[in-house]
Amino acid sequence: MKDLPPVTDPRVIIGTSTADDAAVYKLDDRTALVQTVDFFTPVVDDPYLFGSVVAANSLSDIYAMGARPIFALNVVAFPVNDLPLEVLSRILKGGSDKAHEAGIHIVGGHSIEDKEPKYGLVVNGLVAPDKVVSNAGARPGDALLLTKPIGSGIISTALKGGHAGEEAASRAIAVMTELNKAASEAMLECGVNACTDVTGFGLAGHLYEMMQASGVKVLVRFGDVPLIEGALELARKGIVPGGTRRNLDYLNDSVDWQGGVSEVDKLIFCDAQTSGGLLISLPRERAQKLLQGINDKGGLQAAIVGEVAESDGKAKPITVIK
Ligand code: CO
Ligand code: CO
């Protein structure tokens, strides 16, 4: 994108200059349109669950911006000659049911023929222009809150190779299909400084983007980071997705790993997530209240995982202690 002409339209509130979750376009003084698109190849065998995960993931970018989704469109690639059409119809049903759970409809879309199935959504949302929650607002003194446990990348990879137990698999699927709706609503009630959702770049990568965009640094206590039960054991056996290893390679020099953090811990901290939780930065004194608010709405293992501090621009943006 850096080789493309810069965005000059003054109505674009959030475009390509920050690594934010969605584009935000001002319609008038009271309303801005928020739009995001995501699509990927199957992460689970069951077509219906794949559709649910995809929809929860696509909606997540809208929730991360503090917006309310209004409608979505399907993006589909499918091998019509190699797989029965019922498979596609189950994928779309999973997406549609999840969209309904979010209170919206999928009102159209586009499909092409392709060797490997791919499914995604374009999601539109609305937000007041002055209520946009960006990833660039984290402040020194903030607490950092993560609303879902991590490790879904490791468990999905184990599933594909037939190495994941049924319980770990169903826990990961529950995490990936959980909407970030309730967490986002709790966040808006509480008032926060910054938010993003944890997806392909892992907790480490999305944290890095938030710290860089905000010009601050963060101290994370690894022991406080919620993990999906079973992920640690699988990672110890060397079952780690390629994307997770690439995340660690890319970020290794930007993280100050303190004593006691093992190689496996580092991989988990960088594990590429599908449909992960919200990562929220907010004034420390309100963090417990938000945690309570998310838990009251049925949150999955939300936790306070670190604290934000001033950066002199020279220190590494992330420190991890055990
Ligand atoms: Co995102
Ligand atoms: Co996205």
Coordinates of C-alpha atoms and ligand atoms in Angstrom, one line a residue:
M1 CA 0.0 0.0 0.0
K2 CA 2.9 2.4 0.6
D3 CA 3.5 2.7 -3.1
L4 CA 0.0 3.9 -3.8
P5 CA -1.0 7.5 -3.8
P6 CA -1.9 8.9 -0.3
V7 CA -5.6 9.2 0.7
T8 CA -6.5 12.8 0.5
D9 CA -10.3 12.7 0.9
P10 CA -11.0 14.8 4.1
R11 CA -14.0 12.6 5.0
V12 CA -11.7 9.6 5.6
I13 CA -11.2 9.6 9.4
I14 CA -9.2 6.3 9.4
G15 CA -7.6 5.0 6.3
T16 CA -4.4 3.2 5.5
S17 CA -2.0 5.4 7.5
T18 CA -2.5 3.5 10.8
A19 CA -2.7 -0.3 11.0
D20 CA -6.3 0.0 12.3
D21 CA -9.0 -2.7 12.0
A22 CA -11.4 -1.0 9.6
A23 CA -11.8 2.1 7.5
V24 CA -13.9 4.9 8.9
Y25 CA -15.6 7.5 6.6
K26 CA -17.5 10.5 7.9
L27 CA -21.0 10.7 6.4
D28 CA -22.1 13.8 8.4
D29 CA -21.3 15.4 11.7
R30 CA -23.1 12.7 13.7
T31 CA -22.4 9.6 11.7
A32 CA -19.4 7.7 10.2
L33 CA -19.4 4.5 8.2
V34 CA -17.1 1.8 9.3
Q35 CA -16.2 -0.9 6.8
T36 CA -14.0 -4.0 6.9
V37 CA -13.4 -7.1 4.7
D38 CA -11.8 -10.4 5.7
F39 CA -11.8 -13.9 4.1
F40 CA -9.8 -17.1 4.6
T41 CA -9.5 -20.8 3.9
P42 CA -11.2 -23.3 6.3
V43 CA -9.8 -23.5 9.8
V44 CA -12.1 -26.3 10.9
D45 CA -13.6 -29.3 9.0
D46 CA -17.3 -28.6 9.8
P47 CA -18.6 -26.2 7.1
Y48 CA -21.2 -24.7 9.4
L49 CA -18.7 -24.0 12.1
F50 CA -16.3 -22.6 9.5
G51 CA -19.0 -20.1 8.5
S52 CA -19.6 -19.1 12.1
V53 CA -15.9 -18.5 12.8
V54 CA -15.6 -16.4 9.6
A55 CA -18.6 -14.2 10.5
A56 CA -17.5 -13.8 14.1
N57 CA -14.0 -12.8 12.9
S58 CA -15.3 -10.3 10.3
L59 CA -17.6 -8.7 12.7
S60 CA -14.8 -8.3 15.2
D61 CA -13.1 -5.5 13.3
I62 CA -16.3 -3.4 13.6
Y63 CA -16.6 -4.1 17.3
A64 CA -12.9 -3.2 17.8
M65 CA -13.6 0.3 16.4
G66 CA -16.3 0.8 18.9
A67 CA -18.9 0.7 16.1
R68 CA -22.3 -1.1 15.7
P69 CA -22.6 -3.4 12.7
I70 CA -25.5 -2.7 10.3
F71 CA -25.3 -5.3 7.4
A72 CA -22.8 -7.5 5.6
L73 CA -22.0 -9.1 2.2
N74 CA -20.6 -12.6 1.5
V75 CA -17.2 -13.1 -0.3
V76 CA -17.1 -16.7 -1.5
A77 CA -14.6 -18.9 -3.5
F78 CA -15.8 -22.5 -4.0
P79 CA -14.8 -25.6 -6.1
V80 CA -18.3 -26.2 -7.5
N81 CA -17.1 -29.3 -9.5
D82 CA -15.2 -31.0 -6.7
L83 CA -17.4 -30.5 -3.6
P84 CA -21.1 -30.9 -3.1
L85 CA -23.0 -27.6 -3.0
E86 CA -24.5 -28.6 0.3
V87 CA -21.1 -27.9 1.8
L88 CA -21.3 -24.3 0.6
S89 CA -24.8 -24.0 1.8
R90 CA -23.7 -25.1 5.3
I91 CA -20.9 -22.5 5.3
L92 CA -23.3 -19.8 4.3
K93 CA -25.8 -20.9 7.0
G94 CA -23.1 -20.7 9.6
G95 CA -22.3 -17.2 8.5
S96 CA -25.9 -16.2 8.4
D97 CA -26.8 -17.5 11.8
K98 CA -23.8 -15.8 13.4
A99 CA -24.7 -12.5 11.6
H100 CA -28.3 -12.8 13.0
E101 CA -26.8 -13.3 16.5
A102 CA -25.0 -10.0 16.0
G103 CA -28.4 -8.5 15.0
I104 CA -27.6 -8.0 11.3
H105 CA -28.4 -9.6 7.9
I106 CA -26.1 -10.6 5.1
V107 CA -27.8 -8.9 2.1
G108 CA -25.7 -10.0 -0.9
G109 CA -22.2 -10.9 -2.0
H110 CA -20.0 -12.3 -4.7
S111 CA -18.7 -15.8 -5.5
I112 CA -16.1 -17.3 -7.8
E113 CA -14.9 -20.8 -8.6
D114 CA -11.7 -21.7 -7.0
K115 CA -9.8 -25.0 -6.1
E116 CA -9.8 -24.3 -2.4
P117 CA -12.9 -23.0 -0.6
K118 CA -12.6 -19.5 0.9
Y119 CA -15.2 -17.5 2.8
G120 CA -15.4 -14.1 4.2
L121 CA -17.6 -11.0 4.8
V122 CA -17.6 -7.4 4.1
V123 CA -19.2 -5.8 7.2
N124 CA -20.5 -2.3 7.4
G125 CA -21.1 -0.5 10.7
L126 CA -21.9 3.0 12.1
V127 CA -20.3 5.0 14.8
A128 CA -20.3 8.7 15.9
P129 CA -17.2 10.3 14.4
D130 CA -16.0 11.4 17.9
K131 CA -16.6 8.0 19.4
V132 CA -14.3 6.0 17.1
V133 CA -12.0 3.7 19.1
S134 CA -8.6 3.5 17.3
N135 CA -5.6 1.4 18.1
A136 CA -3.5 4.6 18.5
G137 CA -4.9 6.0 21.8
A138 CA -3.1 4.0 24.5
R139 CA -1.7 6.2 27.3
P140 CA 1.0 5.8 29.9
G141 CA -0.7 4.5 33.1
D142 CA -3.3 2.4 31.2
A143 CA -4.0 -1.2 32.0
L144 CA -4.2 -3.6 29.1
L145 CA -7.1 -6.0 29.0
L146 CA -7.5 -9.1 26.7
T147 CA -11.1 -10.5 26.3
K148 CA -10.5 -14.0 25.0
P149 CA -7.8 -16.6 25.7
I150 CA -5.1 -17.3 23.0
G151 CA -3.8 -20.5 21.4
S152 CA -6.5 -21.1 18.7
G153 CA -3.8 -21.1 16.0
I154 CA -1.9 -23.9 17.6
I155 CA -5.1 -25.9 18.3
S156 CA -6.4 -25.4 14.7
T157 CA -3.1 -26.7 13.3
A158 CA -3.2 -29.7 15.6
L159 CA -6.8 -30.3 14.4
K160 CA -5.7 -30.4 10.8
G161 CA -3.0 -32.9 11.6
G162 CA -5.4 -35.0 13.7
H163 CA -3.3 -34.2 16.9
A164 CA -5.9 -32.2 18.9
G165 CA -8.1 -33.9 21.5
E166 CA -11.8 -33.4 21.2
E167 CA -11.9 -31.2 24.3
A168 CA -9.2 -28.8 23.2
A169 CA -10.8 -28.6 19.8
S170 CA -14.3 -27.7 21.1
R171 CA -12.8 -25.1 23.5
A172 CA -10.9 -23.5 20.6
I173 CA -14.1 -23.5 18.4
A174 CA -16.1 -21.9 21.3
V175 CA -13.5 -19.1 21.5
M176 CA -13.4 -18.6 17.7
T177 CA -17.2 -18.5 17.3
E178 CA -17.8 -16.1 20.3
L179 CA -18.8 -12.7 19.1
N180 CA -16.9 -9.7 20.4
K181 CA -20.2 -7.9 20.7
A182 CA -20.7 -8.0 24.5
A183 CA -17.0 -7.1 25.1
S184 CA -17.4 -4.2 22.8
E185 CA -20.6 -3.0 24.4
A186 CA -19.0 -3.2 27.9
M187 CA -16.0 -1.3 26.5
L188 CA -18.2 1.5 25.2
E189 CA -20.1 1.7 28.5
C190 CA -16.8 2.0 30.4
G191 CA -14.9 4.3 28.1
V192 CA -11.5 3.3 26.8
N193 CA -8.4 4.8 25.2
A194 CA -7.6 2.2 22.5
C195 CA -8.7 -1.1 21.1
T196 CA -7.8 -3.6 18.4
D197 CA -8.7 -7.3 17.9
V198 CA -6.2 -10.1 18.1
T199 CA -6.0 -12.1 14.8
G200 CA -3.3 -13.2 12.4
F201 CA -0.3 -11.3 13.9
G202 CA -1.0 -12.8 17.3
L203 CA -1.2 -11.0 20.7
A204 CA 2.4 -9.9 20.2
G205 CA 1.9 -8.4 16.7
H206 CA -1.3 -6.6 17.5
L207 CA 0.1 -5.3 20.7
Y208 CA 3.2 -4.1 18.8
E209 CA 1.0 -2.2 16.3
M210 CA -1.0 -0.6 19.2
M211 CA 2.2 0.5 21.0
Q212 CA 3.8 1.9 17.9
A213 CA 0.7 3.7 16.8
S214 CA 0.3 5.2 20.3
G215 CA 3.9 6.0 20.9
V216 CA 4.1 4.1 24.2
K217 CA 5.5 0.8 25.5
V218 CA 4.0 -2.0 27.5
L219 CA 4.9 -4.5 30.2
V220 CA 3.1 -7.9 29.9
R221 CA 3.0 -10.6 32.6
F222 CA 3.0 -13.8 30.6
G223 CA 1.4 -15.7 33.5
D224 CA -1.6 -13.4 33.4
V225 CA -2.3 -14.0 29.6
P226 CA -5.3 -16.4 29.4
L227 CA -4.6 -19.5 27.3
I228 CA -7.0 -22.0 25.8
E229 CA -6.5 -25.2 27.8
G230 CA -4.5 -27.7 25.7
A231 CA -2.6 -25.1 23.6
L232 CA 0.5 -25.2 25.8
E233 CA 0.8 -29.0 25.7
L234 CA 0.5 -29.0 21.9
A235 CA 3.0 -26.2 21.5
R236 CA 5.5 -28.2 23.7
K237 CA 5.1 -31.1 21.2
G238 CA 6.2 -28.7 18.4
I239 CA 2.7 -28.3 16.9
V240 CA 2.9 -24.6 15.9
P241 CA 1.5 -22.9 12.7
G242 CA 3.9 -21.4 10.2
G243 CA 2.3 -18.0 10.7
T244 CA 3.0 -18.1 14.4
R245 CA 6.7 -18.9 13.8
R246 CA 6.8 -16.0 11.2
N247 CA 5.3 -13.7 13.8
L248 CA 8.0 -14.6 16.3
D249 CA 10.8 -14.1 13.7
Y250 CA 9.4 -10.7 12.8
L251 CA 8.8 -9.5 16.3
N252 CA 11.6 -11.1 18.3
D253 CA 13.9 -8.0 18.2
S254 CA 11.0 -5.7 19.3
V255 CA 10.3 -7.7 22.5
D256 CA 12.5 -7.6 25.6
W257 CA 12.0 -11.2 26.9
Q258 CA 12.9 -11.3 30.6
G259 CA 14.2 -14.3 32.4
G260 CA 11.9 -17.3 32.7
V261 CA 10.1 -16.8 29.4
S262 CA 10.7 -20.0 27.4
E263 CA 10.8 -20.6 23.6
V264 CA 7.3 -22.2 23.9
D265 CA 6.0 -19.2 25.8
K266 CA 7.3 -16.9 23.1
L267 CA 5.6 -18.9 20.4
I268 CA 2.3 -18.8 22.3
F269 CA 2.6 -15.1 22.8
C270 CA 3.0 -14.8 19.0
D271 CA 0.4 -17.4 18.1
A272 CA -1.7 -16.4 15.0
Q273 CA -5.3 -16.2 16.1
T274 CA -8.5 -16.6 14.1
S275 CA -11.3 -14.5 15.5
G276 CA -9.4 -13.7 18.7
G277 CA -10.5 -11.3 21.5
L278 CA -10.4 -7.5 21.9
L279 CA -7.2 -6.0 23.2
I280 CA -8.2 -2.9 25.2
S281 CA -6.1 -0.1 26.7
L282 CA -7.9 2.0 29.4
P283 CA -7.1 4.0 32.5
R284 CA -5.9 1.6 35.2
E285 CA -8.6 2.7 37.7
R286 CA -11.4 1.5 35.4
A287 CA -9.9 -1.8 34.4
Q288 CA -11.4 -3.9 37.1
K289 CA -14.9 -2.4 36.4
L290 CA -14.5 -3.3 32.7
L291 CA -13.3 -6.8 33.5
Q292 CA -16.4 -7.2 35.7
G293 CA -18.7 -5.8 33.0
I294 CA -17.3 -8.3 30.4
N295 CA -17.6 -11.2 32.8
D296 CA -21.2 -10.2 33.7
K297 CA -22.0 -10.5 30.0
G298 CA -20.7 -14.0 29.8
G299 CA -17.1 -13.3 28.7
L300 CA -14.6 -16.1 28.1
Q301 CA -11.6 -15.8 30.5
A302 CA -11.0 -12.0 30.0
A303 CA -8.0 -10.8 31.9
I304 CA -5.8 -7.8 32.7
V305 CA -2.5 -8.7 31.1
G306 CA -0.2 -5.7 31.3
E307 CA 0.4 -2.0 31.9
V308 CA 1.3 0.8 29.5
A309 CA 4.2 3.1 30.2
E310 CA 5.9 6.1 28.6
S311 CA 8.4 5.4 25.9
D312 CA 11.6 7.3 25.2
G313 CA 11.4 6.0 21.7
K314 CA 14.6 3.9 22.2
A315 CA 13.3 1.1 24.5
K316 CA 11.7 -1.9 23.0
P317 CA 7.9 -1.4 22.7
I318 CA 7.1 -4.7 24.5
T319 CA 8.6 -6.3 27.7
V320 CA 7.4 -9.7 28.7
I321 CA 8.0 -11.1 32.2
K322 CA 7.0 -14.6 33.3
Ligands
CO1 CO -8.6 -6.6 13.2
CO2 CO -9.3 -7.7 9.7

